[in-house]
Amino acid sequence: MSFVLTPPATVAVPVAGGGSFPVHRIYCVGRNYVEHAVEMGHTGREPPFFFLKPADAALVVPEGETGRMAYPGLTANLHHEVELVVAIGRGGRDIPVTEAGQHVWGYAIGLDMTRRDLQNDMKKQGRPWCIGKAFEQSAPIGPIHPIGRTGRLDKGAITLDVNGQRRQKGDLSELIWNVNEIIAHLSTAWLLQPGDLIYSGTPAGVGAVQRGDLMECRIDGLGSLRVAVA
Ligand code: MN
């Protein structure tokens, strides 16, 4: 086959210990920690809901480096959301909760960067969130750690500091829908495929960053992810 344009490169996230993980799709879970749901004006356990970012929204940050995110256009309220990212190694449809763990290849630290002002406008108008969520560099991600090295991550601190000040703090055990339940739900709506990434939701404390700010995210067992807003 001869392409009439140069095909886009596969987005690849480095794997801790060697190799690269090819990204297929980026799924995100909305409001998956109780305190964050409350700060966004909701309560209780609603069914999980999902949105997507394009694969090339990933801002790949290699181990030990600081990513540089350009402050995006159209917004005056760019929010940080630190999240556990689940990397899918084996696809499937209608995956039972009891088997979901077998589909996890590994984990990473990610940021679901959000143009909150645009997202809120779209919410009010009942329109899609894409413009608030799915822009270039909106999905910073650190190296993927194979589950064989980390074991299952179902508890442990998840935090985000801006310029050394703690902004977000939670524990993976506080997820409203845990990773296996997320995989089960997602796979009823989409054919989950190898290379999919799932951003699993953010704890309370989301807020705005400005040009010049440095975000430092940590999850127990996954090290840190540093991203500067340029
Ligand atoms: Mn999020």
Short mmCIF file of C-alpha atoms and ligand atoms in Angstrom, two decimals:
data_model
loop_
_atom_site.label_atom_id
_atom_site.label_comp_id
_atom_site.label_asym_id
_atom_site.label_seq_id
_atom_site.Cartn_x
_atom_site.Cartn_y
_atom_site.Cartn_z
CA MET A 1 0.00 0.00 0.00
CA SER A 2 1.29 3.46 -0.73
CA PHE A 3 0.10 6.13 1.68
CA VAL A 4 -0.69 9.50 0.19
CA LEU A 5 0.52 11.16 3.40
CA THR A 6 3.16 10.12 5.92
CA PRO A 7 1.27 8.02 8.50
CA PRO A 8 1.46 9.41 12.04
CA ALA A 9 4.00 7.76 14.33
CA THR A 10 2.76 5.38 17.01
CA VAL A 11 2.73 7.09 20.40
CA ALA A 12 5.14 5.15 22.62
CA VAL A 13 5.53 5.36 26.40
CA PRO A 14 8.82 4.11 27.86
CA VAL A 15 8.61 1.08 30.12
CA ALA A 16 10.59 1.15 33.38
CA GLY A 17 13.25 -1.50 32.87
CA GLY A 18 13.28 -1.23 29.07
CA GLY A 19 11.11 -1.24 25.99
CA SER A 20 8.20 0.92 24.90
CA PHE A 21 4.45 0.58 25.28
CA PRO A 22 2.50 1.49 22.10
CA VAL A 23 -0.59 3.58 22.85
CA HIS A 24 -3.87 2.67 21.17
CA ARG A 25 -6.53 4.78 22.92
CA ILE A 26 -6.74 6.91 26.05
CA TYR A 27 -9.85 6.40 28.16
CA CYS A 28 -10.58 8.54 31.20
CA VAL A 29 -12.96 7.93 34.10
CA GLY A 30 -14.92 10.89 35.49
CA ARG A 31 -15.48 11.61 39.21
CA ASN A 32 -14.06 8.42 40.71
CA TYR A 33 -13.08 9.64 44.20
CA VAL A 34 -15.85 10.69 46.60
CA GLU A 35 -14.24 13.94 47.78
CA HIS A 36 -13.52 15.03 44.21
CA ALA A 37 -17.10 14.19 43.17
CA VAL A 38 -18.27 16.41 46.05
CA GLU A 39 -15.95 19.28 45.07
CA MET A 40 -17.40 19.07 41.54
CA GLY A 41 -20.92 19.38 42.98
CA HIS A 42 -21.98 15.72 43.04
CA THR A 43 -22.52 13.12 45.73
CA GLY A 44 -22.59 9.37 46.13
CA ARG A 45 -21.70 6.52 43.87
CA GLU A 46 -23.00 7.09 40.36
CA PRO A 47 -22.32 4.58 37.60
CA PRO A 48 -18.84 5.13 36.12
CA PHE A 49 -18.70 7.34 33.04
CA PHE A 50 -15.98 7.75 30.49
CA PHE A 51 -14.50 10.14 27.97
CA LEU A 52 -11.58 9.78 25.59
CA LYS A 53 -8.50 11.71 24.63
CA PRO A 54 -6.68 11.06 21.36
CA ALA A 55 -3.57 8.89 21.73
CA ASP A 56 -1.38 11.76 20.59
CA ALA A 57 -2.61 13.90 23.49
CA ALA A 58 -0.08 11.94 25.56
CA LEU A 59 2.86 14.07 26.72
CA VAL A 60 5.44 11.36 27.30
CA VAL A 61 7.88 12.13 30.12
CA PRO A 62 10.85 9.73 30.35
CA GLU A 63 12.17 8.59 33.74
CA GLY A 64 13.99 11.34 35.61
CA GLU A 65 13.05 14.10 33.15
CA THR A 66 10.70 17.04 33.55
CA GLY A 67 8.01 17.29 30.89
CA ARG A 68 7.23 20.65 29.34
CA MET A 69 3.60 21.40 28.67
CA ALA A 70 2.76 24.50 26.67
CA TYR A 71 -0.07 26.51 28.25
CA PRO A 72 -2.94 25.78 25.85
CA GLY A 73 -5.08 28.30 24.04
CA LEU A 74 -8.68 29.41 24.78
CA THR A 75 -8.45 28.89 28.55
CA ALA A 76 -7.82 30.98 31.65
CA ASN A 77 -8.36 28.04 34.02
CA LEU A 78 -6.05 25.11 33.27
CA HIS A 79 -6.53 22.45 35.98
CA HIS A 80 -4.30 19.61 37.15
CA GLU A 81 -5.79 16.16 37.86
CA VAL A 82 -3.27 13.54 39.01
CA GLU A 83 -4.40 10.00 38.17
CA LEU A 84 -3.33 6.37 38.27
CA VAL A 85 -3.04 5.19 34.67
CA VAL A 86 -3.76 1.55 33.89
CA ALA A 87 -2.03 0.13 30.79
CA ILE A 88 -3.98 -2.66 29.07
CA GLY A 89 -1.99 -5.61 27.73
CA ARG A 90 -4.80 -7.88 26.62
CA GLY A 91 -8.04 -6.73 25.01
CA GLY A 92 -11.55 -8.02 25.32
CA ARG A 93 -15.26 -7.31 25.39
CA ASP A 94 -17.63 -7.84 28.34
CA ILE A 95 -14.74 -8.74 30.64
CA PRO A 96 -15.97 -10.05 34.02
CA VAL A 97 -14.70 -8.20 37.11
CA THR A 98 -13.13 -11.43 38.33
CA GLU A 99 -10.98 -11.70 35.18
CA ALA A 100 -10.23 -8.01 34.67
CA GLY A 101 -6.91 -8.15 36.53
CA GLN A 102 -5.49 -10.42 33.83
CA HIS A 103 -5.86 -7.62 31.27
CA VAL A 104 -3.61 -5.17 33.15
CA TRP A 105 -0.09 -4.88 31.73
CA GLY A 106 1.15 -2.19 34.06
CA TYR A 107 0.67 1.22 35.66
CA ALA A 108 1.88 4.78 35.27
CA ILE A 109 1.36 8.19 36.80
CA GLY A 110 -0.65 10.50 34.59
CA LEU A 111 -2.19 13.95 34.52
CA ASP A 112 -5.65 14.61 33.06
CA MET A 113 -5.05 18.27 32.25
CA THR A 114 -8.35 20.11 31.84
CA ARG A 115 -9.43 23.46 30.44
CA ARG A 116 -11.99 23.74 33.26
CA ASP A 117 -13.63 26.91 32.00
CA LEU A 118 -14.35 25.32 28.62
CA GLN A 119 -15.45 22.03 30.20
CA ASN A 120 -17.88 23.90 32.48
CA ASP A 121 -19.29 25.87 29.53
CA MET A 122 -19.88 22.62 27.65
CA LYS A 123 -21.50 21.00 30.72
CA LYS A 124 -23.91 23.93 31.08
CA GLN A 125 -24.88 23.66 27.43
CA GLY A 126 -25.09 19.86 27.46
CA ARG A 127 -22.36 19.66 24.82
CA PRO A 128 -19.39 17.27 24.54
CA TRP A 129 -16.38 17.84 26.81
CA CYS A 130 -13.79 17.35 24.04
CA ILE A 131 -12.65 20.97 23.90
CA GLY A 132 -12.07 20.99 27.65
CA LYS A 133 -10.37 17.62 27.90
CA ALA A 134 -8.96 16.30 24.63
CA PHE A 135 -6.41 18.87 23.46
CA GLU A 136 -2.71 18.46 22.63
CA GLN A 137 -0.47 17.55 25.59
CA SER A 138 -3.55 17.13 27.81
CA ALA A 139 -2.41 13.68 28.98
CA PRO A 140 1.11 13.84 30.47
CA ILE A 141 2.34 10.37 31.46
CA GLY A 142 5.45 8.93 33.09
CA PRO A 143 7.06 5.54 32.45
CA ILE A 144 4.87 2.43 32.57
CA HIS A 145 5.77 -0.02 35.32
CA PRO A 146 4.97 -3.67 34.53
CA ILE A 147 2.54 -5.25 36.98
CA GLY A 148 5.04 -8.07 37.41
CA ARG A 149 7.29 -5.56 39.18
CA THR A 150 4.73 -3.51 41.10
CA GLY A 151 2.15 -6.13 42.01
CA ARG A 152 -1.50 -5.04 42.00
CA LEU A 153 -1.86 -1.40 42.99
CA ASP A 154 -5.08 -1.21 44.97
CA LYS A 155 -3.83 1.04 47.75
CA GLY A 156 -1.15 3.65 48.29
CA ALA A 157 -0.83 7.43 48.38
CA ILE A 158 -1.49 9.55 45.29
CA THR A 159 -0.40 13.18 45.56
CA LEU A 160 0.29 16.29 43.50
CA ASP A 161 2.38 19.30 44.51
CA VAL A 162 2.59 22.60 42.65
CA ASN A 163 5.85 24.49 43.29
CA GLY A 164 6.40 22.33 46.39
CA GLN A 165 2.93 22.97 47.87
CA ARG A 166 0.62 19.99 48.34
CA ARG A 167 -2.57 20.42 46.29
CA GLN A 168 -4.00 16.92 45.85
CA LYS A 169 -3.84 13.98 48.20
CA GLY A 170 -5.69 10.70 48.21
CA ASP A 171 -5.27 6.96 48.37
CA LEU A 172 -5.85 4.45 45.59
CA SER A 173 -8.07 2.50 48.01
CA GLU A 174 -10.55 5.42 47.84
CA LEU A 175 -11.44 4.85 44.17
CA ILE A 176 -15.24 4.64 43.93
CA TRP A 177 -14.89 2.12 41.08
CA ASN A 178 -11.72 0.07 41.40
CA VAL A 179 -9.52 -0.84 38.46
CA ASN A 180 -11.14 -4.22 37.85
CA GLU A 181 -14.63 -2.70 37.93
CA ILE A 182 -13.54 0.06 35.54
CA ILE A 183 -12.19 -2.50 33.06
CA ALA A 184 -15.39 -4.52 33.32
CA HIS A 185 -17.61 -1.46 32.70
CA LEU A 186 -15.43 -0.05 29.90
CA SER A 187 -15.38 -3.35 28.04
CA THR A 188 -19.18 -3.42 27.86
CA ALA A 189 -19.14 -0.16 25.89
CA TRP A 190 -15.93 -0.48 23.84
CA LEU A 191 -13.75 -3.31 22.60
CA LEU A 192 -10.80 -2.96 24.92
CA GLN A 193 -7.53 -3.43 23.04
CA PRO A 194 -3.86 -3.97 23.84
CA GLY A 195 -2.21 -0.56 24.13
CA ASP A 196 -5.22 1.16 25.67
CA LEU A 197 -4.54 3.48 28.60
CA ILE A 198 -7.14 4.18 31.28
CA TYR A 199 -6.84 7.32 33.41
CA SER A 200 -8.72 6.15 36.50
CA GLY A 201 -9.88 9.44 38.04
CA THR A 202 -8.47 12.10 40.35
CA PRO A 203 -8.63 12.71 44.11
CA ALA A 204 -9.83 15.98 45.61
CA GLY A 205 -7.87 19.21 45.39
CA VAL A 206 -7.92 19.98 41.69
CA GLY A 207 -6.97 23.55 40.85
CA ALA A 208 -5.39 25.88 38.36
CA VAL A 209 -1.78 26.14 37.24
CA GLN A 210 -0.07 29.11 35.62
CA ARG A 211 2.83 29.47 33.23
CA GLY A 212 6.06 28.79 35.11
CA ASP A 213 4.48 26.36 37.61
CA LEU A 214 6.05 22.97 38.28
CA MET A 215 3.74 20.04 39.01
CA GLU A 216 5.16 17.02 40.82
CA CYS A 217 2.96 13.92 41.05
CA ARG A 218 3.63 10.82 43.13
CA ILE A 219 2.01 7.42 43.49
CA ASP A 220 3.40 4.84 45.92
CA GLY A 221 5.33 2.25 43.93
CA LEU A 222 5.50 4.33 40.73
CA GLY A 223 7.96 7.08 41.62
CA SER A 224 7.19 10.59 40.42
CA LEU A 225 6.09 12.56 37.36
CA ARG A 226 7.26 16.15 36.93
CA VAL A 227 5.70 18.51 34.43
CA ALA A 228 6.46 22.22 34.01
CA VAL A 229 3.92 24.60 32.45
CA ALA A 230 5.72 26.68 29.85
MN MN B 1 -9.81 13.20 35.38
#
